[in-house]
XYZ file of C-alpha atoms in Angstrom:
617
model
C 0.000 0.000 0.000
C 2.909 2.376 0.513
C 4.334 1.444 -2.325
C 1.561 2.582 -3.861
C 0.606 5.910 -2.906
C 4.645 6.717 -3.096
C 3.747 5.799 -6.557
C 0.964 7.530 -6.616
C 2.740 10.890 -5.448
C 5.791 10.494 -7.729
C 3.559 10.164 -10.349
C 1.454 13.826 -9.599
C 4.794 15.320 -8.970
C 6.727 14.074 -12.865
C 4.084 13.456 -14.725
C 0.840 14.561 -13.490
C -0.867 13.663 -17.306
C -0.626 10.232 -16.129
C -2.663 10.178 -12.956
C -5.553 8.703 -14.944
C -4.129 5.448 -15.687
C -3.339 5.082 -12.051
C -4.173 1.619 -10.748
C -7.098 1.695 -7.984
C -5.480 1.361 -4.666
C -6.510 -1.470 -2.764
C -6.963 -1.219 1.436
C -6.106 -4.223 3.699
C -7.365 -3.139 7.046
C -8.344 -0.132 9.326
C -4.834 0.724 10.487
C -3.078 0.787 6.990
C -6.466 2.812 5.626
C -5.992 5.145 8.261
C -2.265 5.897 7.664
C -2.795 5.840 3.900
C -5.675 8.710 4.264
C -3.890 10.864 6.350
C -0.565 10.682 4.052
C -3.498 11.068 0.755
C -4.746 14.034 2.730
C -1.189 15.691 3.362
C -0.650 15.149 -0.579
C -3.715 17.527 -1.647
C -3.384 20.023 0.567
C 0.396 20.637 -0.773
C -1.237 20.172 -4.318
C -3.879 23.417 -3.580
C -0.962 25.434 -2.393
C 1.015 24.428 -5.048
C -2.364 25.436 -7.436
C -2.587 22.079 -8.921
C -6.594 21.666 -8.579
C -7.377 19.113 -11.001
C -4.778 17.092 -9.791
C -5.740 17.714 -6.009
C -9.301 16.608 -7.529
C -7.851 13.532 -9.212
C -6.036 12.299 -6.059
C -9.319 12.878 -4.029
C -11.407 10.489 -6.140
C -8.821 8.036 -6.676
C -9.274 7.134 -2.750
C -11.855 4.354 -2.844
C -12.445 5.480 0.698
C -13.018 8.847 1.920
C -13.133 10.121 5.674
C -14.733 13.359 7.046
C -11.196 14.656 7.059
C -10.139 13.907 3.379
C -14.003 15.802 2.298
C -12.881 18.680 4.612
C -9.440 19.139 3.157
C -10.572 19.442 -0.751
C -13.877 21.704 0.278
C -11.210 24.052 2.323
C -8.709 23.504 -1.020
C -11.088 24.951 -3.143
C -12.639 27.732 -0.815
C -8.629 28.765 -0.833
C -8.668 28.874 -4.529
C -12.243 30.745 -4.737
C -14.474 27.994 -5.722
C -17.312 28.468 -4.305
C -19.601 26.995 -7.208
C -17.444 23.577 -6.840
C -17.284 23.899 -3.449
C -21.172 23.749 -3.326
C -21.259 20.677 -5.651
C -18.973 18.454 -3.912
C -20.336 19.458 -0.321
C -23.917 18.798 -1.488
C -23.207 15.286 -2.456
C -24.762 12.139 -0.979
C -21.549 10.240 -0.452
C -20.015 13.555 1.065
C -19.000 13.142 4.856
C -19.293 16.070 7.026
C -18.609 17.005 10.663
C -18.907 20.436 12.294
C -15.270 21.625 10.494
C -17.306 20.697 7.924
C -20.097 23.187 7.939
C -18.018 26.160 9.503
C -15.773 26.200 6.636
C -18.615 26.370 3.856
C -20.171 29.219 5.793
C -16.780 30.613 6.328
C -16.150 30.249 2.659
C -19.445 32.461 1.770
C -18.974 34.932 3.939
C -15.347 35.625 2.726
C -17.114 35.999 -1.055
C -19.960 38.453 0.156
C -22.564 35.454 0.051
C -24.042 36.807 3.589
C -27.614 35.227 3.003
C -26.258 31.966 2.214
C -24.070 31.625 4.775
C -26.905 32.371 7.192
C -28.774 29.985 5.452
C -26.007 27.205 5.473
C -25.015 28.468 9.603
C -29.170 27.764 10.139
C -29.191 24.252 8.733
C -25.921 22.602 10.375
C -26.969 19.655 12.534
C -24.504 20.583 14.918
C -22.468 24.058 16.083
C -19.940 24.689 18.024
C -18.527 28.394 19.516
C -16.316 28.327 16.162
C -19.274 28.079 14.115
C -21.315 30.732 15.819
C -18.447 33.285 15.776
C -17.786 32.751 12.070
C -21.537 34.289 11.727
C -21.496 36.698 14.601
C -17.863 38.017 11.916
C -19.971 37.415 9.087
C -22.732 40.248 10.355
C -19.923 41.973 11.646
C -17.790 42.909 8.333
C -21.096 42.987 6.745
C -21.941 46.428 8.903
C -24.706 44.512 10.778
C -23.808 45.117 13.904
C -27.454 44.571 15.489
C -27.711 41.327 14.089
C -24.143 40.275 15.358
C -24.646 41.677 18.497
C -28.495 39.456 18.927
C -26.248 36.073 18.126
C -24.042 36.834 20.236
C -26.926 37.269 22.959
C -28.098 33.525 22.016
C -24.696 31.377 21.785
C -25.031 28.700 24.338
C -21.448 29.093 25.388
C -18.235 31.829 24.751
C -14.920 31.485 24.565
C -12.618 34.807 24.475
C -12.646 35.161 20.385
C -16.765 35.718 20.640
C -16.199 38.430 23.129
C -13.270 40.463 21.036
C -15.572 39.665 17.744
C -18.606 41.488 19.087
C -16.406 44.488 21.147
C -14.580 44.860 18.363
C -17.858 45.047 16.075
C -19.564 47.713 18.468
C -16.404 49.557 18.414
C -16.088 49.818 14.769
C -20.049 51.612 14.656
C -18.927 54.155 17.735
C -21.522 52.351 19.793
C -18.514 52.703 22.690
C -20.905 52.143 25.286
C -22.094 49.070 24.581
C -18.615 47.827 24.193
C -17.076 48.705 27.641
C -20.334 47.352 29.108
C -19.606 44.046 27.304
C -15.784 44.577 28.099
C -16.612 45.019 32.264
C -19.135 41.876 31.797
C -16.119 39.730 30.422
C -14.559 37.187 33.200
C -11.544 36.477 31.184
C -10.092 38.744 29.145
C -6.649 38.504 26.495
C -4.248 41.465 25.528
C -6.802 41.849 22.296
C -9.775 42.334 24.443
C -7.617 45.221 26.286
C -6.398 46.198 22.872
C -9.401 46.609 21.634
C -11.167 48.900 24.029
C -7.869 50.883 24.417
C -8.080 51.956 20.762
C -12.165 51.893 20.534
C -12.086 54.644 23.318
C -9.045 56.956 21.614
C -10.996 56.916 18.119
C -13.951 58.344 20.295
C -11.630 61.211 22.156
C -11.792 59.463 25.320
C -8.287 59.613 25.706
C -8.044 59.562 29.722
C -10.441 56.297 29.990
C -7.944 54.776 27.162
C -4.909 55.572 28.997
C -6.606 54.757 32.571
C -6.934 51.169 30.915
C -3.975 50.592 29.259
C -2.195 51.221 32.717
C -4.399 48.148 33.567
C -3.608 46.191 30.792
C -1.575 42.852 32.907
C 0.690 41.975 29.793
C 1.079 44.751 26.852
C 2.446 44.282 23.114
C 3.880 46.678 20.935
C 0.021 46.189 19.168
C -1.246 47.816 22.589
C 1.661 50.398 23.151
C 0.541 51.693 18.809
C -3.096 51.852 19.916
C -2.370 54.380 22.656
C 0.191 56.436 20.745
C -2.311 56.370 18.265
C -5.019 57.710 20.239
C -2.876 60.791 21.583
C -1.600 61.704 17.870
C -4.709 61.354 16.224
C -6.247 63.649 19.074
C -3.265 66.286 18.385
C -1.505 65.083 21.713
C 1.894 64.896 20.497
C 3.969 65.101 23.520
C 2.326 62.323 24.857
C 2.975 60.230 22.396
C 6.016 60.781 21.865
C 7.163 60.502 25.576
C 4.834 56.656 25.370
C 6.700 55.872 22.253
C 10.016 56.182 23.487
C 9.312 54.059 26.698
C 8.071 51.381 24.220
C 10.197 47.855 25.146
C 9.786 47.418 21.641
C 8.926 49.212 18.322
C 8.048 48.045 15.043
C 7.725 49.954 11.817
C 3.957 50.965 12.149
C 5.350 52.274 15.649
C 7.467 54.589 13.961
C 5.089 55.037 10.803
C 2.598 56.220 13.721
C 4.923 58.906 15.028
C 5.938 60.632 12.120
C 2.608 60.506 10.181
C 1.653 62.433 13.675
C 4.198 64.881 13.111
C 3.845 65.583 9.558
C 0.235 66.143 9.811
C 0.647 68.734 12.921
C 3.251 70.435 11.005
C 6.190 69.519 12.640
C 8.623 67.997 9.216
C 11.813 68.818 11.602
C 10.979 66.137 14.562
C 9.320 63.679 11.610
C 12.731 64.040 9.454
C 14.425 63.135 12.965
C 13.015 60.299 13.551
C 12.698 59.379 10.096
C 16.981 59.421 10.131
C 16.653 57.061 13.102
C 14.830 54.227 11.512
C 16.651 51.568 10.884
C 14.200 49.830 8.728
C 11.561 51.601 6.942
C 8.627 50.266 4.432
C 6.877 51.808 1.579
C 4.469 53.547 3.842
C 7.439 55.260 5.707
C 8.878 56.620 2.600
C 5.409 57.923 1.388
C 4.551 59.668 4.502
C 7.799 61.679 4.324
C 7.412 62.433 0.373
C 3.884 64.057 1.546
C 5.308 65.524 4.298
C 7.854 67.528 2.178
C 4.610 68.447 -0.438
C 2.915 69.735 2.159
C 5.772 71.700 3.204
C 6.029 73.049 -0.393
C 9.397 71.364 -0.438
C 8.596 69.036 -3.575
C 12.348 68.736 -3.965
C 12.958 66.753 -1.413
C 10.065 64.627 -2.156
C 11.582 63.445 -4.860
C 14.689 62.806 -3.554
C 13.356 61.082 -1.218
C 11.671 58.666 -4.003
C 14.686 58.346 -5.658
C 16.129 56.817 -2.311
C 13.746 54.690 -1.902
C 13.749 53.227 -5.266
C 17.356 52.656 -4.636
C 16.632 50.352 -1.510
C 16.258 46.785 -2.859
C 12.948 45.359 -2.510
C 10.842 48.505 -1.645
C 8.287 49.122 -4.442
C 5.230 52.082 -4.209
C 2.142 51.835 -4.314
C -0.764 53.965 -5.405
C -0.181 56.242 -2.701
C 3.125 56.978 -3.259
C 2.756 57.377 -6.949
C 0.186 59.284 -6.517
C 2.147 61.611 -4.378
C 5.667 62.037 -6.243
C 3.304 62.713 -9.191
C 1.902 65.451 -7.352
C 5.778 66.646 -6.806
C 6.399 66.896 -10.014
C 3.107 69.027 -10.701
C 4.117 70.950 -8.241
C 7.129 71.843 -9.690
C 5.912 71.676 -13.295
C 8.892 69.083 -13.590
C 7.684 67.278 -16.703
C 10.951 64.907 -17.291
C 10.765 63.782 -13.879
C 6.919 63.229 -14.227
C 7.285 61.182 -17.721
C 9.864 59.237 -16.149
C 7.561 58.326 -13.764
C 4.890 57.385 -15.822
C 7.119 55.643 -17.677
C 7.213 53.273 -14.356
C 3.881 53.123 -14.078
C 3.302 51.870 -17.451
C 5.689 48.600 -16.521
C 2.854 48.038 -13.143
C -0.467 46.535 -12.264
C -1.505 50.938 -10.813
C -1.723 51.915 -14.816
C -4.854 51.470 -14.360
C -5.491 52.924 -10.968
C -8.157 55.766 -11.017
C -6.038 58.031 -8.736
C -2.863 57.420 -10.317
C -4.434 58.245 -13.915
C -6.002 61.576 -12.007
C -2.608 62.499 -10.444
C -1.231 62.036 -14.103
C -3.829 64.147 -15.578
C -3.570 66.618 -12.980
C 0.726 66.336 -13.592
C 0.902 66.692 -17.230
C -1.607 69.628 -17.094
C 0.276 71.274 -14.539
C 3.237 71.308 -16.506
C 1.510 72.291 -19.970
C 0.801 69.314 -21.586
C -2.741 69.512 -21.882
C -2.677 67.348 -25.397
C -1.520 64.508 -23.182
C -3.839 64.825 -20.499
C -7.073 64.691 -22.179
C -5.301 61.890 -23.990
C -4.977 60.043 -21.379
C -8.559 60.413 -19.762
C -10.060 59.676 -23.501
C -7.550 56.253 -23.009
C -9.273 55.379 -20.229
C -12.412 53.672 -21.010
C -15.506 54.968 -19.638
C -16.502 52.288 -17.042
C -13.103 52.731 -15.437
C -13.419 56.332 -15.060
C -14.338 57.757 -11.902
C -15.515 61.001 -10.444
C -11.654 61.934 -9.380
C -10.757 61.230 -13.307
C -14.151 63.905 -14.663
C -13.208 66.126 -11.791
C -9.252 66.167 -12.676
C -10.059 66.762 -16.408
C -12.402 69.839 -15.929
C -9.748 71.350 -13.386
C -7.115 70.925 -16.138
C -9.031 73.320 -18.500
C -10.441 75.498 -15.858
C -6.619 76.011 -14.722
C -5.448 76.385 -18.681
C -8.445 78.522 -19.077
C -10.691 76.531 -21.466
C -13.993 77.448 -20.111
C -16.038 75.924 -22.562
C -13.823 72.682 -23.474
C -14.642 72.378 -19.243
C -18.587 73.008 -19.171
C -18.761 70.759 -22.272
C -16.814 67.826 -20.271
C -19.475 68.747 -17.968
C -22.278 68.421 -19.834
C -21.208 64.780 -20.796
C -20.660 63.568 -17.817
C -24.118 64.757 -16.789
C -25.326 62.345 -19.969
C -23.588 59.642 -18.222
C -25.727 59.847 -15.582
C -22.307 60.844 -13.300
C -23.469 62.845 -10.459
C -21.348 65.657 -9.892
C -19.755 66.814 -6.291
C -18.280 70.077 -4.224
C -15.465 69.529 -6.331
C -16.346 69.815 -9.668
C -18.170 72.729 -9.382
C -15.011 74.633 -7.732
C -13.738 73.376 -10.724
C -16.741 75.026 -13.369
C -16.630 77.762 -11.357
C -12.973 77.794 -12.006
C -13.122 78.380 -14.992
C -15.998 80.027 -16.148
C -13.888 83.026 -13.377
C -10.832 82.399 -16.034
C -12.663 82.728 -19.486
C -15.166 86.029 -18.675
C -18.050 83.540 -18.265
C -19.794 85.320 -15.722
C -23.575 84.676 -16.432
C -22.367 80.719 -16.845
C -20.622 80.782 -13.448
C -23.512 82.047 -11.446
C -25.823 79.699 -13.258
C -23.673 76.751 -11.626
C -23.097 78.768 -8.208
C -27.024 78.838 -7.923
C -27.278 75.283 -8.729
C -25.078 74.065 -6.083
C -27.209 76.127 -3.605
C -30.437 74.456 -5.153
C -28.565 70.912 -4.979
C -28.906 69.503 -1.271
C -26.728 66.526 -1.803
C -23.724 68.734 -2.442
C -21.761 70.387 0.629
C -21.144 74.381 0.305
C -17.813 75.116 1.019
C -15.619 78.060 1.446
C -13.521 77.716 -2.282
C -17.213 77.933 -3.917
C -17.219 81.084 -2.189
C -14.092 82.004 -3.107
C -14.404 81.164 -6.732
C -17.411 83.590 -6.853
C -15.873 86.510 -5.809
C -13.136 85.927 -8.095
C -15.795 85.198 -11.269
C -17.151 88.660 -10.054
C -14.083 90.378 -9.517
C -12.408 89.644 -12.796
C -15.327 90.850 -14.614
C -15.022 94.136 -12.792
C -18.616 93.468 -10.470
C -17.121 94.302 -7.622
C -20.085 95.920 -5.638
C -21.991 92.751 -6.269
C -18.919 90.693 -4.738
C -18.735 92.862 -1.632
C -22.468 92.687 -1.515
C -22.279 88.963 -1.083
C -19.331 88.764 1.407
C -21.427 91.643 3.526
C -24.060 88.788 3.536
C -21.811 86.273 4.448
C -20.815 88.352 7.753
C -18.478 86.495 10.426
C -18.747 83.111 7.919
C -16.447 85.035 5.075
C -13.083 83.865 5.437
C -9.713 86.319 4.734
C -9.450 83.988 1.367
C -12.590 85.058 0.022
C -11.926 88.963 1.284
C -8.533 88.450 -0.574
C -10.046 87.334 -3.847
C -11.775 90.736 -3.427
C -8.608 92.477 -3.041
C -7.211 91.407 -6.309
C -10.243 92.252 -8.212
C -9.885 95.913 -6.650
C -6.397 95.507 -7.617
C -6.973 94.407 -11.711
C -9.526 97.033 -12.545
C -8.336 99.965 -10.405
C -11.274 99.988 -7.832
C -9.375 102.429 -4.856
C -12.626 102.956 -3.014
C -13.445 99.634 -2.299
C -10.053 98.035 -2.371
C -9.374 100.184 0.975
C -12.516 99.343 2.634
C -11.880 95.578 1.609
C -7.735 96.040 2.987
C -9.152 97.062 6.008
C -10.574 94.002 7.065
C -8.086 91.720 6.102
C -5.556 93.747 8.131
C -8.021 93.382 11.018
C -7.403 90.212 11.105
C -3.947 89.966 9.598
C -2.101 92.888 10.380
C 1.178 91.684 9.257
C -0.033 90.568 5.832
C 2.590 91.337 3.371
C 0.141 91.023 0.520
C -2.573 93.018 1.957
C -0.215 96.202 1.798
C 1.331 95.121 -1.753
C -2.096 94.745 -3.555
C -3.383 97.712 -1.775
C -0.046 99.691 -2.832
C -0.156 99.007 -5.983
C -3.963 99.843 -6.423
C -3.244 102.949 -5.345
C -0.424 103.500 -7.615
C -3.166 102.209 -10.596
C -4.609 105.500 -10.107
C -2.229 107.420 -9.926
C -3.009 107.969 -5.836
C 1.039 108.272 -5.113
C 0.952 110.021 -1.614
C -1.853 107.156 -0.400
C 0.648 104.384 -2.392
C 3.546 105.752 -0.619
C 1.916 105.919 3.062
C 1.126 102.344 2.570
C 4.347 101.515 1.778
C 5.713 103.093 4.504
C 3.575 101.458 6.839
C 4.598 98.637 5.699
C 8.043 99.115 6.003
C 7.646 100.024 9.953
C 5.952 96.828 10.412
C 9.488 94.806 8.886
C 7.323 93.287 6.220
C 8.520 92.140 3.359
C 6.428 90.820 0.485
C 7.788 87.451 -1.094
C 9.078 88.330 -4.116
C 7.740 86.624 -7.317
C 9.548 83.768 -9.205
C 9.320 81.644 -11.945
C 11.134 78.884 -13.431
C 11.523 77.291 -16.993
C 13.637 74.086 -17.555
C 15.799 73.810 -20.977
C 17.335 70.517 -22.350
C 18.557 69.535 -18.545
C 18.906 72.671 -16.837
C 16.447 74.803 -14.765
C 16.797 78.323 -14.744
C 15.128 80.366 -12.162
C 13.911 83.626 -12.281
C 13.204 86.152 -8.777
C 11.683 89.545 -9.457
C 14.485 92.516 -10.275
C 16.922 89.519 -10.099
C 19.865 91.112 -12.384
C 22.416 87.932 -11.633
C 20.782 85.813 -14.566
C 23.595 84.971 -17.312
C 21.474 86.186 -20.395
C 20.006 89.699 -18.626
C 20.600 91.842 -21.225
C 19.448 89.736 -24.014
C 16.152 89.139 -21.985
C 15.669 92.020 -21.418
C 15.726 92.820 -25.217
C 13.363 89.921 -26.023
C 10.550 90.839 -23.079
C 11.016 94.475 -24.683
C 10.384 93.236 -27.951
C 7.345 91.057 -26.993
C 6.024 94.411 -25.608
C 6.169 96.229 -28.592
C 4.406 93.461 -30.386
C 1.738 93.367 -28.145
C 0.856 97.338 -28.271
C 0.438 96.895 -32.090
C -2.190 93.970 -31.814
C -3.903 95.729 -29.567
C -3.231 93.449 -26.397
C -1.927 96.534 -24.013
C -0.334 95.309 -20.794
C 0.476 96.649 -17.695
C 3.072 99.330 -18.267
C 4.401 98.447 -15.004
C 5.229 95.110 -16.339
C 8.980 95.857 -17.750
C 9.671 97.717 -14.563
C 8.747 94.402 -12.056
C 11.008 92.628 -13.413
C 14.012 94.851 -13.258
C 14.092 96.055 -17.202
């Protein structure tokens, strides 16, 4: 009989076309059957893992006797491999034996494919349960969202073990019914470091940091899963101190210790301490690297973000993922570095995230940034249509709106309405966008009334602000102050500001001051505020009022940022800063910008006289 099934194995394993003609193995008594099935049942389960199915399959009914075991191990096999339809088939058989393994595993294997009614069904009709069985369903209702119906099984079980407890707490944590969790957590006699876990984190996510840290002082034996929960708590509840002072009397860290602390840090602002502890690591994971990339966009240092890529592509092993694609993309828009961006995309192309619907919207959004417009809409057309999502439509109509193709933008619009795509808070920033850009006034507050008409989408501040700025580019800019005065203490200094620099383009003195005024209430030391309001003056020819404000603002310190801009040639990138005289090719710019000038006066396109003098010429 040994002989045999070594056979029989050697066979699978060098030629597995063969099995068929197999001779039918014969049993001689209960001892050698036994030994036999268990060795049989080894052999398929290494044949699923290996993904040989059919000849798992073939194996199975070569057996001329099956026990409950061998029946459990192919129905688990093929769960593994996503059969569920074969699964069914060979566990509804008449031969088939089945025990209470059995059972769980078929509801089990439903419940991990989103089959929650037949699971219930199957968990309804088993002869027999036991506590495994009923907290498979009571996980079932629980990743379905149906909390209630978890929490009512639970009620009935006829006995618990630990895992039931943790399912159920861990369920009513999830919904923020925290209550009812530390109720069940005080009712529990015996309790593991997951229970504590658990509850520790369940209470932080609800801002209940005191009760979390009173019981994870309790907690009899912590891991480093318990010591991330707290720190958690504290630095998603802006308690940074505290976590860092927990985090470095942590026995032991792991990465998502670390990851913790200087995700904390970068989102409070604080790039210095997360760059510090970043340099301590000694190993880091793609998630580390990402957080610091968005830490340095954030910071407006997109640089160093993609250095920092560049690093980590250099470590062996470490590949990124959506998010940080997504984010060294938005780098390179950033800094309108096109090379570096195509490069990038160039990596993309060779991965499974081509097709990623943020990575195709952070490529959109990087090739517009940097003037390719062409090859965005390109690559949104690529896309087909079922695979495009709002963030894609969204991305698109912010390209034009930013490039200033109003109508290429309400048109993308207007299709995506036909495809029954319901539009959100951000695409109408975007519409708004640039219908300000193009002169489209009537157009804009068309889709600034709609948004107040349409309950499903969320006001926000930038609507606001795009208003103001549709109204103060077409020179309405009594009807913009109008609606900020009707906004009262809800206006924000960004949609005053947008006010400012419509005063500023067409002149407007009068209300410009009025508008200055309250911004400098608020912000007295706003460099801007004084510029713009300057400079308005100056429009006017107001000098003495253009020179007080000046002065004022040169007995406050301030100093308005000067303006810069930057163009890249073959594989240099040449910078340019406002009255800047150190460039190389000074003179023979300034030649060409007063050449361009002259052109312009004779087609009728007069710019700002001022222009030549800004920038030093």
């Amino acid at each position: 009989m040994n002989k045999l099934l070594n056979h029989l194995s050697y066979t699978l394993w060098h030629h597995p076309k063969s099995l068929g003609n197999l001779i039918s193995i014969r049993l001689t008594s209960t001892t050698t059957l036994h030994i036999e099935i268990k060795r049989c049942n080894s052999l398929i389960s290494r044949l699923f893992r290996e993904g040989k199915i059919d000849d798992a399959r073939k194996v199975f009914d070569q057996m001329p006797e099956r026990d409950v075991g061998l029946w459990t191990t192919m129905i688990s096999g093929y769960l593994q491999c996503g059969m569920i339809r074969e699964t069914r088939k060979l566990f509804d058989r008449l031969d088939a034996k089945k025990d209470v393994v059995t059972w769980t595993a078929m509801v089990s294997g439903y419940i991990r494919f989103n089959e929650l009614k037949q699971a219930e069904r199957l968990f309804y009709e088993m002869p027999l349960r036991n506590v495994v069985s009923w907290n498979t369903m009571i996980e079932g209702y629980a990743r379905n969202g149906l909390t209630q119906q978890a929490l009512d099984l639970f009620r009935r079980m006829p006995e618990r073990n630990v895992v039931s407890w943790n399912t159920i707490i861990r369920a009513l944590v999830q919904c923020g019914r925290i209550e009812d969790a530390r109720r069940l957590f005080d009712q529990m006699k015996e309790r593991d470091v997951i229970s504590w876990t658990t509850m520790v984190a369940g209470l932080s996510r609800n801002g209940r940091l005191e009760d979390a840290r009173a019981l994870f002082d309790r907690i009899p034996v912590r891991n480093v899963v318990s010591w991330n929960a707290m720190i958690t708590g504290y630095v998603q509840n802006g308690r940074l101190d505290e976590a860092l002072k927990l985090f470095q009397r942590m026995p032991k860290r792991d990465i998502s210790s670390w990851n913790t602390m200087i995700t904390g840090f970068i989102q409070n602002g604080e790039l210095n301490q997360a760059e510090k502890l970043f340099g301590e690591m000694r190993e880091k994971n793609v998630i580390t690297w990402t957080a610091m990339m968005k830490g340095y966009v954030q910071h407006e240092q997109s640089e160093e973000a993609l250095k920092v890529f560049n690093k980590m592509l250099a470590k062996d092993g470490l590949k990124p993922n959506t998010g940080t694609f997504v984010t060294v993309l938005g780098a390179c828009s950033d800094l309108a570095g096109l090379i570096e961006g195509q490069q990038i995309h160039q990596m993309i192309s060779k991965t499974n995230f081509q097709d990623n619907t943020y990575v195709v919207s952070a490529l959109i959004n990087m090739y517009s940034k940097c003037g390719e417009l062409h090859t965005a809409r390109k690559m949104f057309d690529d896309g087909l249509l079922s695979q495009r999502d709002l963030i894609s439509w969204n991305g698109m109509i912010a390209a034009y709106a930013h490039h200033g193709y109003g109508k290429e933008a309400i048109d993308l619009f207007n299709e995506m309405q036909e495809l029954g795509i319901p539009a959100n808070d951000v695409t109408f920033i975007g519409l708004l966008t640039a219908c300000s850009h193009t002169g489209l006034v009537e157009e804009g507050l068309k889709y600034f009334d709609e948004i107040l008409k349409n309950r499903s989408i969320q006001l926000r501040e930038d609507h606001y602000t795009c208003l103001i700025d549709l109204c103060g580019r077409a020179g309405r800019l009594k009807d913009a102050f109008n609606i900020i005065e009707g906004l009262g203490d809800e206006a924000s200094m960004t949609v005053w500001g947008a006010l400012l620099a419509g005063c500023n383009v067409h002149g407007n003195a009068d209300i410009g001051k009025r508008v200055s005024e309250k911004i400098l209430k608020v912000e007295p030391e706003n460099a801007g505020t004084y510029s713009l309001l300057s400079n308005m003056y100056a429009s006017v020819g107001k000098w003495t009022e253009a020179a007080i404000v000046r002065k004022k603002m040169q007995g406050k310190g301030l100093k308005k940022q000067p303006g810069c801009s930057w163009i890249e040639v073959g594989s240099t990138v040449q910078v340019f800063v406002v009255s800047d005289k150190s460039v190389s090719q000074y003179e023979l710019l300034g030649h060409l910008l007063i050449d361009l000038h002259t052109k312009m006066k004779k087609v009728g396109d007069m710019p700002d006289e001022d222009l030549l003098v800004s920038v030093g010429f």
